[in-house]
Short mmCIF file of C-alpha atoms in Angstrom, two decimals:
data_model
loop_
_atom_site.label_atom_id
_atom_site.label_comp_id
_atom_site.label_asym_id
_atom_site.label_seq_id
_atom_site.Cartn_x
_atom_site.Cartn_y
_atom_site.Cartn_z
CA MET A 1 225.89 -136.06 -101.60
CA GLN A 2 223.10 -138.58 -101.95
CA GLU A 3 222.88 -140.38 -105.28
CA SER A 4 219.30 -139.16 -105.81
CA HIS A 5 220.46 -135.57 -105.31
CA ALA A 6 223.29 -136.09 -107.80
CA ARG A 7 220.73 -137.36 -110.34
CA VAL A 8 218.62 -134.21 -109.86
CA TYR A 9 221.64 -131.97 -110.37
CA ALA A 10 222.64 -133.97 -113.46
CA ALA A 11 219.12 -133.62 -114.92
CA ILE A 12 219.22 -129.85 -114.39
CA ALA A 13 222.71 -129.61 -115.89
CA ALA A 14 221.47 -131.48 -118.98
CA ILE A 15 218.82 -128.89 -119.90
CA PRO A 16 220.14 -127.45 -123.17
CA ARG A 17 220.48 -123.75 -123.87
CA GLY A 18 217.20 -122.29 -125.16
CA ARG A 19 215.07 -124.97 -123.46
CA VAL A 20 213.30 -125.13 -120.11
CA ALA A 21 211.92 -127.88 -117.89
CA SER A 22 209.50 -127.99 -114.99
CA TYR A 23 210.47 -129.03 -111.49
CA GLY A 24 208.33 -132.14 -111.99
CA ALA A 25 209.97 -133.03 -115.31
CA ILE A 26 213.40 -132.78 -113.68
CA ALA A 27 212.26 -135.02 -110.83
CA ALA A 28 210.92 -137.59 -113.29
CA ARG A 29 214.12 -137.54 -115.36
CA ALA A 30 216.09 -138.07 -112.15
CA GLY A 31 213.98 -141.15 -111.38
CA LEU A 32 212.02 -139.38 -108.65
CA PRO A 33 208.52 -138.85 -110.10
CA GLY A 34 206.31 -136.69 -107.93
CA ARG A 35 209.25 -135.06 -106.14
CA ALA A 36 209.07 -131.61 -107.76
CA ARG A 37 209.42 -129.90 -104.37
CA LEU A 38 212.66 -131.78 -103.75
CA VAL A 39 214.02 -130.33 -107.00
CA GLY A 40 213.19 -126.81 -105.81
CA LYS A 41 214.76 -127.50 -102.41
CA LEU A 42 217.95 -128.84 -104.00
CA LEU A 43 218.19 -125.85 -106.34
CA GLY A 44 218.15 -123.64 -103.27
CA GLU A 45 220.89 -125.75 -101.69
CA THR A 46 223.20 -126.11 -104.70
CA PRO A 47 226.67 -127.00 -103.40
CA GLU A 48 229.31 -124.26 -103.39
CA GLY A 49 231.10 -124.08 -106.74
CA MET A 50 228.49 -126.11 -108.67
CA GLU A 51 227.31 -124.20 -111.73
CA LEU A 52 223.80 -125.12 -112.86
CA PRO A 53 221.45 -123.57 -115.42
CA TRP A 54 218.96 -122.90 -112.59
CA HIS A 55 217.17 -120.32 -114.71
CA ARG A 56 215.89 -123.08 -117.05
CA VAL A 57 213.71 -124.67 -114.33
CA LEU A 58 210.13 -123.41 -114.10
CA ARG A 59 206.76 -124.32 -112.63
CA ALA A 60 204.65 -126.91 -114.49
CA ASN A 61 202.65 -124.11 -116.15
CA GLY A 62 205.80 -122.41 -117.46
CA GLN A 63 205.74 -119.70 -114.81
CA VAL A 64 208.90 -118.42 -113.14
CA ALA A 65 208.64 -119.56 -109.50
CA LEU A 66 210.41 -116.58 -107.95
CA PRO A 67 208.33 -113.64 -106.72
CA PRO A 68 207.47 -111.27 -109.61
CA GLY A 69 209.60 -108.15 -109.56
CA SER A 70 212.25 -109.66 -107.29
CA ARG A 71 215.92 -109.52 -108.27
CA GLY A 72 215.96 -113.29 -108.85
CA PHE A 73 212.82 -113.11 -111.01
CA ARG A 74 214.33 -110.37 -113.17
CA GLU A 75 217.64 -112.26 -113.45
CA GLN A 76 215.89 -115.49 -114.46
CA CYS A 77 213.85 -113.72 -117.14
CA ARG A 78 216.97 -111.93 -118.40
CA ARG A 79 218.96 -115.15 -118.66
CA LEU A 80 216.15 -116.97 -120.46
CA ARG A 81 215.68 -114.15 -122.97
CA ALA A 82 219.45 -114.08 -123.58
CA GLU A 83 219.12 -117.70 -124.70
CA GLY A 84 216.26 -116.88 -127.06
CA VAL A 85 213.50 -118.15 -124.78
CA GLU A 86 210.26 -116.17 -124.93
CA VAL A 87 209.19 -114.88 -121.51
CA LYS A 88 205.95 -112.93 -121.28
CA ASN A 89 204.55 -111.83 -117.92
CA GLY A 90 206.91 -114.26 -116.21
CA ARG A 91 205.74 -117.25 -118.22
CA VAL A 92 207.40 -119.35 -120.92
CA PRO A 93 205.30 -121.26 -123.50
CA LEU A 94 206.37 -124.84 -122.76
CA SER A 95 204.90 -126.03 -126.05
CA ARG A 96 207.71 -124.13 -127.79
CA PHE A 97 210.58 -124.13 -125.31
CA GLY A 98 210.01 -127.16 -123.08
CA LEU A 99 212.41 -130.10 -123.23
CA ASP A 100 209.80 -132.32 -124.86
CA ALA A 101 208.33 -129.70 -127.21
CA ASP A 102 209.81 -131.28 -130.34
CA LEU A 103 208.66 -134.75 -129.30
CA ASP A 104 205.13 -133.48 -128.58
CA ARG A 105 204.97 -131.83 -131.99
CA ALA A 106 206.22 -134.96 -133.73
CA LEU A 107 203.74 -137.22 -131.93
CA TRP A 108 200.67 -135.03 -131.75
CA GLY A 109 201.21 -132.34 -134.36
CA LEU A 110 201.00 -129.54 -131.81
CA SER A 111 201.68 -126.15 -133.31
CA ALA A 112 203.95 -123.60 -131.71
#
């Protein structure tokens, strides 16, 4: 496995329960800014036996990337809700559940 791929997987694995991150945020945390599509590709190619919280990775606007109504879409929404994450119409409010939500509130006083 390439070191850059290992960094992406580590960044995904580090998303805590009840939080989400965008593909782009994961790429940036892995030292690969602008490589959001690589993150999506690697999620689809997760090595056999590697357990990742894949359901915590969303589009930059908080939208679930899987086709609405698909089995994967329903499973992702179910898993997020089980962790206390609000999902409405396939979208999560990143201002409340994103990895940097607390930091944004502290810096800019953004309300939930």
